[in-house]
Amino acid sequence: MNALVAVYRLHAPAADVRERAEAIALEQTVELPRAAVTDPFVEREILGRVRDVRPEPGGTHLAEIAYPLACFGDDPLLLLGVLFGNTSLQPDVELVDLELPAGAARVFGGPRHGIAGIRELAGVRDRALTAAALKPMGLSPEALADFAATFARAGIDLVKDDQGLVDQETCRFEARVRAVTRALDRVADETGRRPVYTPYLAGSPRELPARIELLARLGIRAVMVSPMLAGVGLLADLAREGRLVILAHPSWGGAGRVAPELLLGRLFRLLGADASIFPHAGGRFAWREETCRAIADRLREPWHGLAPALPVPAGGMTLDRIPELLRFYGRDVMLLVGGSLYLAEDRLEERARAFVRAVTEASEEVSP
Amino acid sequence: MNALVAVYRLHAPAADVRERAEAIALEQTVELPRAAVTDPFVEREILGRVRDVRPEPGGTHLAEIAYPLACFGDDPLLLLGVLFGNTSLQPDVELVDLELPAGAARVFGGPRHGIAGIRELAGVRDRALTAAALKPMGLSPEALADFAATFARAGIDLVKDDQGLVDQETCRFEARVRAVTRALDRVADETGRRPVYTPYLAGSPRELPARIELLARLGIRAVMVSPMLAGVGLLADLAREGRLVILAHPSWGGAGRVAPELLLGRLFRLLGADASIFPHAGGRFAWREETCRAIADRLREPWHGLAPALPVPAGGMTLDRIPELLRFYGRDVMLLVGGSLYLAEDRLEERARAFVRAVTEASEEVSP
């Protein structure tokens, strides 16, 4: 197979689905009526081809369309554009899956650090990992740095910025990452332990280079990015550069008609996310367990030799759910607990310690 | 009002909608339980507030939530993040509208050229404008430049790259923009007329600066961008720099749960798009006329003194629909006809001339 195969769900009458699928194959590649495609190279190496259209229970159909690799080459924007660019505007079509040849997967490269790299960076061999977020927006760099120090003393493995923190007047990017770094240095001097600080890296193409350079100067090794807001090119750039561990954030990722396991699982992994955050069922988000299972599978399953990426379920997890979460995901997971820690107010360190302890204990109950 | 007000449609039981709205107000700002928000500045200047929840016909509800301006300042990623970041992951919530104070609108600035600037650049005073696309991907720079020359001789006002053209092996960005520029120079020498060439500017933060510099060196004055793939920061950067006329492309913009008139109309205009492409009803896309009307309204209506942006209906328009389209949109519109021109094959110039003539004639039939 020398093509990418995308799978779409069609909400259309059975009599129309073949024609709808043919229309998608044209739309996503040449954007021309079939009769206007006359160049032999374009016909052979560019034109999308319908491979299969089959009914599903419930009356929808699945259409498989093959796109030649020349359509997108090594370009992440073209990859997403070919998969769903204009067709995202069709209310009756969902993008549900993709498969591509191993060679094309290697072109994008997948996670450069992956689960093993995150474990090494965090110094955690085989238990599940813990993460906490610095929030809310509106606090000063120093206030957030105090939270970071508290989480560090409690033994949290990874401390990330909230996605509400970019470069506001109340909390400039540079001031924040410097303050948090200093605070974590101080705790490391006391305790010998240092969580992986993961700033939120966002911004426009003009703003990003200085922020990325600052991270390098401070020796910061991990970042969180929102590919659907900052652009998928940022994710791919950072992965190709290879220095930083990348935690993908799902902001604007619930496109409604893209399967979450495809976008947050397969596509973010393909483009280089080392870990991917998503809401776990039963928290603040009405997601089903099977969706979460599918995301975790797409992130971790063997796939063309790409490194596995770490699932980071989040979205309203509480400490009492940790044993259940570990049974569900196993140990190769990072649990991100946010709000329920902050409810502890001046007992934040104690609550964070309880979180770390619960994850450590529950890890022993589940197979590696 | 010193806040942005966003309007969400809630698909939830009436008994739950107030609580759902309160949850969105927290999610989109502090991402914390209400009880964990204790800092007075955060309570006053950051926390989202539910202003109204009202039933709609059909059983859904509209919730208005006010977000203090300090949440996003002048940052386009934060603006979109606060509007719909995590809540995009909620299957029962749609983002349908926003309003913000004039001061905040001026911070983002809207179109820097707008309809007037595009008319000046194209040298077209009061009729509707015409646009054609260079396609398909897979053709060489020279083949696409030949199409550009043909469209130029036919008198088309704006010639844009297809969104399938970025920087593939078959057609490198630099080779393409140079070849098209040369071809248009030659036609301008012959005829004295030159369409506005509008390359597709896409890429990762690492790739973009060289591409933008090349455009400046070649004296290119307009670009097309896909904000939902390249990142909304690129749109805002280019608008703030102010040199280029910006045509927004809706790729991945059909997020399913964001109202098209909000994203492609109001938000893209706010961030600086001078023109916005969207599918007109009755073409290849199953969009309703009222959606197209709303997009055109959001682009052109008076709004905080921001320049009006040009609607660019597209998506399978044919020449026989031009009078109907002009009656629908009036003269402040750019008609983008793609595939139906290319079907003419070796009579492409003739067909493009017929397109220009039809738009000129139909423009006279409608009031300015």
PDB file of C-alpha atoms in Angstrom, chain A residues 107-309:
ATOM      1  CA  VAL A 107       8.283  10.459   7.787  1.00  0.00           C
ATOM      2  CA  PHE A 108       6.243  12.149  10.513  1.00  0.00           C
ATOM      3  CA  GLY A 109       8.112  10.187  13.147  1.00  0.00           C
ATOM      4  CA  GLY A 110       5.696   9.950  16.041  1.00  0.00           C
ATOM      5  CA  PRO A 111       6.799  10.556  19.641  1.00  0.00           C
ATOM      6  CA  ARG A 112      10.535  11.221  19.902  1.00  0.00           C
ATOM      7  CA  HIS A 113      10.570  10.453  23.638  1.00  0.00           C
ATOM      8  CA  GLY A 114       7.303   8.632  24.256  1.00  0.00           C
ATOM      9  CA  ILE A 115       6.471   6.708  27.388  1.00  0.00           C
ATOM     10  CA  ALA A 116      10.047   5.544  27.952  1.00  0.00           C
ATOM     11  CA  GLY A 117      11.453   9.061  27.601  1.00  0.00           C
ATOM     12  CA  ILE A 118       8.892  10.553  29.968  1.00  0.00           C
ATOM     13  CA  ARG A 119       9.617   7.838  32.532  1.00  0.00           C
ATOM     14  CA  GLU A 120      13.323   8.518  32.258  1.00  0.00           C
ATOM     15  CA  LEU A 121      12.888  12.276  32.595  1.00  0.00           C
ATOM     16  CA  ALA A 122      10.607  11.852  35.601  1.00  0.00           C
ATOM     17  CA  GLY A 123      12.762   9.113  37.146  1.00  0.00           C
ATOM     18  CA  VAL A 124       9.770   6.795  37.467  1.00  0.00           C
ATOM     19  CA  ARG A 125      10.330   3.216  36.362  1.00  0.00           C
ATOM     20  CA  ASP A 126       7.160   1.266  36.579  1.00  0.00           C
ATOM     21  CA  ARG A 127       4.374   2.865  38.526  1.00  0.00           C
ATOM     22  CA  ALA A 128       1.785   5.216  37.016  1.00  0.00           C
ATOM     23  CA  LEU A 129       2.849   8.855  36.890  1.00  0.00           C
ATOM     24  CA  THR A 130       1.270  11.838  38.599  1.00  0.00           C
ATOM     25  CA  ALA A 131       0.718  15.319  37.231  1.00  0.00           C
ATOM     26  CA  ALA A 132      -0.713  18.554  38.606  1.00  0.00           C
ATOM     27  CA  ALA A 133      -1.495  21.872  36.952  1.00  0.00           C
ATOM     28  CA  LEU A 134      -0.555  25.426  37.905  1.00  0.00           C
ATOM     29  CA  LYS A 135      -3.728  27.511  37.886  1.00  0.00           C
ATOM     30  CA  PRO A 136      -5.833  29.572  37.730  1.00  0.00           C
ATOM     31  CA  MET A 137      -5.055  32.342  35.261  1.00  0.00           C
ATOM     32  CA  GLY A 138      -4.974  35.688  37.010  1.00  0.00           C
ATOM     33  CA  LEU A 139      -2.432  34.650  39.653  1.00  0.00           C
ATOM     34  CA  SER A 140       1.063  36.095  39.632  1.00  0.00           C
ATOM     35  CA  PRO A 141       4.146  34.110  38.583  1.00  0.00           C
ATOM     36  CA  GLU A 142       5.177  33.965  42.239  1.00  0.00           C
ATOM     37  CA  ALA A 143       1.830  32.560  43.397  1.00  0.00           C
ATOM     38  CA  LEU A 144       1.991  29.876  40.712  1.00  0.00           C
ATOM     39  CA  ALA A 145       5.618  29.136  41.589  1.00  0.00           C
ATOM     40  CA  ASP A 146       4.523  28.576  45.199  1.00  0.00           C
ATOM     41  CA  PHE A 147       2.030  25.967  43.993  1.00  0.00           C
ATOM     42  CA  ALA A 148       4.772  24.355  41.923  1.00  0.00           C
ATOM     43  CA  ALA A 149       7.018  24.136  44.999  1.00  0.00           C
ATOM     44  CA  THR A 150       4.188  22.603  47.002  1.00  0.00           C
ATOM     45  CA  PHE A 151       3.560  19.957  44.337  1.00  0.00           C
ATOM     46  CA  ALA A 152       7.307  19.295  44.170  1.00  0.00           C
ATOM     47  CA  ARG A 153       7.562  18.733  47.917  1.00  0.00           C
ATOM     48  CA  ALA A 154       4.582  16.399  47.707  1.00  0.00           C
ATOM     49  CA  GLY A 155       6.424  14.285  45.129  1.00  0.00           C
ATOM     50  CA  ILE A 156       4.281  14.969  42.038  1.00  0.00           C
ATOM     51  CA  ASP A 157       6.119  13.780  38.901  1.00  0.00           C
ATOM     52  CA  LEU A 158       5.087  16.470  36.409  1.00  0.00           C
ATOM     53  CA  VAL A 159       3.867  20.004  37.010  1.00  0.00           C
ATOM     54  CA  LYS A 160       2.286  21.713  34.034  1.00  0.00           C
ATOM     55  CA  ASP A 161       0.942  25.166  33.321  1.00  0.00           C
ATOM     56  CA  ASP A 162      -2.783  25.518  32.859  1.00  0.00           C
ATOM     57  CA  GLN A 163      -3.788  26.182  29.248  1.00  0.00           C
ATOM     58  CA  GLY A 164      -5.223  29.490  30.442  1.00  0.00           C
ATOM     59  CA  LEU A 165      -1.667  30.757  31.003  1.00  0.00           C
ATOM     60  CA  VAL A 166       0.094  32.160  27.974  1.00  0.00           C
ATOM     61  CA  ASP A 167       1.571  35.634  28.317  1.00  0.00           C
ATOM     62  CA  GLN A 168      -1.024  37.794  30.032  1.00  0.00           C
ATOM     63  CA  GLU A 169      -0.183  41.048  31.747  1.00  0.00           C
ATOM     64  CA  THR A 170      -0.915  39.322  35.054  1.00  0.00           C
ATOM     65  CA  CYS A 171       1.548  36.536  34.349  1.00  0.00           C
ATOM     66  CA  ARG A 172       4.086  36.949  31.566  1.00  0.00           C
ATOM     67  CA  PHE A 173       5.525  33.779  30.049  1.00  0.00           C
ATOM     68  CA  GLU A 174       9.124  34.622  30.858  1.00  0.00           C
ATOM     69  CA  ALA A 175       8.404  35.700  34.424  1.00  0.00           C
ATOM     70  CA  ARG A 176       6.365  32.554  35.031  1.00  0.00           C
ATOM     71  CA  VAL A 177       8.810  29.979  33.692  1.00  0.00           C
ATOM     72  CA  ARG A 178      11.682  31.699  35.494  1.00  0.00           C
ATOM     73  CA  ALA A 179       9.796  31.858  38.803  1.00  0.00           C
ATOM     74  CA  VAL A 180       8.667  28.234  38.596  1.00  0.00           C
ATOM     75  CA  THR A 181      12.151  27.067  37.621  1.00  0.00           C
ATOM     76  CA  ARG A 182      13.693  28.901  40.585  1.00  0.00           C
ATOM     77  CA  ALA A 183      11.090  27.473  42.951  1.00  0.00           C
ATOM     78  CA  LEU A 184      11.697  23.942  41.713  1.00  0.00           C
ATOM     79  CA  ASP A 185      15.476  24.443  41.986  1.00  0.00           C
ATOM     80  CA  ARG A 186      15.030  25.368  45.645  1.00  0.00           C
ATOM     81  CA  VAL A 187      12.911  22.304  46.391  1.00  0.00           C
ATOM     82  CA  ALA A 188      15.401  20.101  44.547  1.00  0.00           C
ATOM     83  CA  ASP A 189      18.182  21.464  46.781  1.00  0.00           C
ATOM     84  CA  GLU A 190      16.130  20.548  49.861  1.00  0.00           C
ATOM     85  CA  THR A 191      14.724  17.195  48.796  1.00  0.00           C
ATOM     86  CA  GLY A 192      16.851  15.947  45.895  1.00  0.00           C
ATOM     87  CA  ARG A 193      13.669  15.535  43.864  1.00  0.00           C
ATOM     88  CA  ARG A 194      12.449  17.709  41.014  1.00  0.00           C
ATOM     89  CA  PRO A 195       9.241  17.280  39.033  1.00  0.00           C
ATOM     90  CA  VAL A 196       9.288  17.732  35.264  1.00  0.00           C
ATOM     91  CA  TYR A 197       8.099  21.303  34.734  1.00  0.00           C
ATOM     92  CA  THR A 198       5.967  21.512  31.598  1.00  0.00           C
ATOM     93  CA  PRO A 199       5.146  25.094  30.603  1.00  0.00           C
ATOM     94  CA  TYR A 200       2.301  25.778  28.198  1.00  0.00           C
ATOM     95  CA  LEU A 201       3.953  26.845  24.953  1.00  0.00           C
ATOM     96  CA  ALA A 202       1.548  28.844  22.835  1.00  0.00           C
ATOM     97  CA  GLY A 203       1.775  31.921  20.683  1.00  0.00           C
ATOM     98  CA  SER A 204       1.930  33.148  17.134  1.00  0.00           C
ATOM     99  CA  PRO A 205       4.784  32.314  14.764  1.00  0.00           C
ATOM    100  CA  ARG A 206       6.301  35.685  15.659  1.00  0.00           C
ATOM    101  CA  GLU A 207       6.154  35.060  19.404  1.00  0.00           C
ATOM    102  CA  LEU A 208       7.202  31.425  19.530  1.00  0.00           C
ATOM    103  CA  PRO A 209      10.945  31.494  18.716  1.00  0.00           C
ATOM    104  CA  ALA A 210      11.859  33.667  21.730  1.00  0.00           C
ATOM    105  CA  ARG A 211       9.744  31.492  24.027  1.00  0.00           C
ATOM    106  CA  ILE A 212      11.329  28.296  22.717  1.00  0.00           C
ATOM    107  CA  GLU A 213      14.812  29.769  23.138  1.00  0.00           C
ATOM    108  CA  LEU A 214      14.050  30.779  26.716  1.00  0.00           C
ATOM    109  CA  LEU A 215      13.009  27.214  27.521  1.00  0.00           C
ATOM    110  CA  ALA A 216      16.300  25.929  26.141  1.00  0.00           C
ATOM    111  CA  ARG A 217      18.284  28.499  28.163  1.00  0.00           C
ATOM    112  CA  LEU A 218      16.496  27.457  31.359  1.00  0.00           C
ATOM    113  CA  GLY A 219      17.085  23.772  30.661  1.00  0.00           C
ATOM    114  CA  ILE A 220      13.373  23.053  30.515  1.00  0.00           C
ATOM    115  CA  ARG A 221      12.786  19.662  28.915  1.00  0.00           C
ATOM    116  CA  ALA A 222       9.006  19.425  28.396  1.00  0.00           C
ATOM    117  CA  VAL A 223       6.185  21.589  27.045  1.00  0.00           C
ATOM    118  CA  MET A 224       2.453  21.412  26.598  1.00  0.00           C
ATOM    119  CA  VAL A 225       1.026  22.554  23.240  1.00  0.00           C
ATOM    120  CA  SER A 226      -2.511  22.857  21.819  1.00  0.00           C
ATOM    121  CA  PRO A 227      -2.082  21.742  18.194  1.00  0.00           C
ATOM    122  CA  MET A 228      -5.580  22.824  17.155  1.00  0.00           C
ATOM    123  CA  LEU A 229      -4.981  26.415  18.288  1.00  0.00           C
ATOM    124  CA  ALA A 230      -1.239  26.937  17.827  1.00  0.00           C
ATOM    125  CA  GLY A 231      -1.235  24.957  14.582  1.00  0.00           C
ATOM    126  CA  VAL A 232      -0.239  21.354  13.960  1.00  0.00           C
ATOM    127  CA  GLY A 233       3.021  22.691  12.506  1.00  0.00           C
ATOM    128  CA  LEU A 234       4.237  23.674  15.973  1.00  0.00           C
ATOM    129  CA  LEU A 235       3.762  20.119  17.228  1.00  0.00           C
ATOM    130  CA  ALA A 236       5.650  18.730  14.239  1.00  0.00           C
ATOM    131  CA  ASP A 237       8.441  21.353  14.489  1.00  0.00           C
ATOM    132  CA  LEU A 238       9.059  20.588  18.153  1.00  0.00           C
ATOM    133  CA  ALA A 239       9.013  16.847  17.546  1.00  0.00           C
ATOM    134  CA  ARG A 240      11.480  17.167  14.673  1.00  0.00           C
ATOM    135  CA  GLU A 241      13.787  19.326  16.752  1.00  0.00           C
ATOM    136  CA  GLY A 242      13.587  16.505  19.289  1.00  0.00           C
ATOM    137  CA  ARG A 243      14.769  18.226  22.456  1.00  0.00           C
ATOM    138  CA  LEU A 244      11.469  18.662  24.246  1.00  0.00           C
ATOM    139  CA  VAL A 245       9.009  16.126  25.586  1.00  0.00           C
ATOM    140  CA  ILE A 246       5.632  17.193  24.192  1.00  0.00           C
ATOM    141  CA  LEU A 247       2.345  16.964  26.035  1.00  0.00           C
ATOM    142  CA  ALA A 248      -0.578  17.566  23.635  1.00  0.00           C
ATOM    143  CA  HIS A 249      -3.568  19.508  24.951  1.00  0.00           C
ATOM    144  CA  PRO A 250      -6.997  18.886  23.367  1.00  0.00           C
ATOM    145  CA  SER A 251      -8.214  22.524  23.286  1.00  0.00           C
ATOM    146  CA  TRP A 252     -10.600  23.021  20.285  1.00  0.00           C
ATOM    147  CA  GLY A 253     -10.003  19.349  19.563  1.00  0.00           C
ATOM    148  CA  GLY A 254     -13.576  18.267  20.102  1.00  0.00           C
ATOM    149  CA  ALA A 255     -14.400  19.070  16.563  1.00  0.00           C
ATOM    150  CA  GLY A 256     -17.596  17.120  16.901  1.00  0.00           C
ATOM    151  CA  ARG A 257     -17.133  15.223  13.705  1.00  0.00           C
ATOM    152  CA  VAL A 258     -13.611  13.915  14.121  1.00  0.00           C
ATOM    153  CA  ALA A 259     -13.319  10.778  16.228  1.00  0.00           C
ATOM    154  CA  PRO A 260     -11.428  11.725  19.427  1.00  0.00           C
ATOM    155  CA  GLU A 261      -9.316   8.568  19.285  1.00  0.00           C
ATOM    156  CA  LEU A 262      -8.169   9.571  15.817  1.00  0.00           C
ATOM    157  CA  LEU A 263      -7.299  13.207  16.582  1.00  0.00           C
ATOM    158  CA  LEU A 264      -6.089  13.006  20.192  1.00  0.00           C
ATOM    159  CA  GLY A 265      -4.773   9.466  19.835  1.00  0.00           C
ATOM    160  CA  ARG A 266      -3.473   8.585  16.421  1.00  0.00           C
ATOM    161  CA  LEU A 267      -2.871  11.969  14.744  1.00  0.00           C
ATOM    162  CA  PHE A 268      -1.256  13.749  17.690  1.00  0.00           C
ATOM    163  CA  ARG A 269       0.977  10.696  18.237  1.00  0.00           C
ATOM    164  CA  LEU A 270       1.894  10.530  14.558  1.00  0.00           C
ATOM    165  CA  LEU A 271       2.967  14.176  14.569  1.00  0.00           C
ATOM    166  CA  GLY A 272       5.120  13.696  17.633  1.00  0.00           C
ATOM    167  CA  ALA A 273       3.158  14.130  20.861  1.00  0.00           C
ATOM    168  CA  ASP A 274       4.861  12.168  23.652  1.00  0.00           C
ATOM    169  CA  ALA A 275       1.748  12.342  25.818  1.00  0.00           C
ATOM    170  CA  SER A 276      -1.834  13.353  25.130  1.00  0.00           C
ATOM    171  CA  ILE A 277      -4.334  14.838  27.580  1.00  0.00           C
ATOM    172  CA  PHE A 278      -8.013  13.899  27.282  1.00  0.00           C
ATOM    173  CA  PRO A 279     -11.061  13.835  29.539  1.00  0.00           C
ATOM    174  CA  HIS A 280     -11.709  10.553  31.289  1.00  0.00           C
ATOM    175  CA  ALA A 281     -15.259   9.250  31.446  1.00  0.00           C
ATOM    176  CA  GLY A 282     -17.225  10.259  34.508  1.00  0.00           C
ATOM    177  CA  GLY A 283     -15.482  13.574  35.165  1.00  0.00           C
ATOM    178  CA  ARG A 284     -16.618  16.972  33.944  1.00  0.00           C
ATOM    179  CA  PHE A 285     -16.892  15.742  30.373  1.00  0.00           C
ATOM    180  CA  ALA A 286     -19.598  13.456  29.066  1.00  0.00           C
ATOM    181  CA  TRP A 287     -17.215  11.015  27.402  1.00  0.00           C
ATOM    182  CA  ARG A 288     -17.750   7.296  27.234  1.00  0.00           C
ATOM    183  CA  GLU A 289     -15.281   4.773  28.620  1.00  0.00           C
ATOM    184  CA  GLU A 290     -14.950   3.156  25.220  1.00  0.00           C
ATOM    185  CA  THR A 291     -13.744   6.445  23.738  1.00  0.00           C
ATOM    186  CA  CYS A 292     -11.106   6.752  26.463  1.00  0.00           C
ATOM    187  CA  ARG A 293     -10.076   3.138  25.923  1.00  0.00           C
ATOM    188  CA  ALA A 294      -9.740   3.771  22.195  1.00  0.00           C
ATOM    189  CA  ILE A 295      -7.608   6.900  22.757  1.00  0.00           C
ATOM    190  CA  ALA A 296      -5.298   5.016  25.125  1.00  0.00           C
ATOM    191  CA  ASP A 297      -5.051   2.175  22.620  1.00  0.00           C
ATOM    192  CA  ARG A 298      -4.213   4.484  19.717  1.00  0.00           C
ATOM    193  CA  LEU A 299      -1.518   6.148  21.845  1.00  0.00           C
ATOM    194  CA  ARG A 300       0.139   2.981  23.124  1.00  0.00           C
ATOM    195  CA  GLU A 301      -0.471   0.142  20.688  1.00  0.00           C
ATOM    196  CA  PRO A 302       2.319  -1.020  18.360  1.00  0.00           C
ATOM    197  CA  TRP A 303       2.090   1.099  15.224  1.00  0.00           C
ATOM    198  CA  HIS A 304       4.746   1.099  12.548  1.00  0.00           C
ATOM    199  CA  GLY A 305       7.507   1.119  15.109  1.00  0.00           C
ATOM    200  CA  LEU A 306       6.560   4.582  16.401  1.00  0.00           C
ATOM    201  CA  ALA A 307       7.221   5.062  20.095  1.00  0.00           C
ATOM    202  CA  PRO A 308       4.144   4.692  22.286  1.00  0.00           C
ATOM    203  CA  ALA A 309       2.767   7.914  23.749  1.00  0.00           C
TER     204      ALA A 309
END
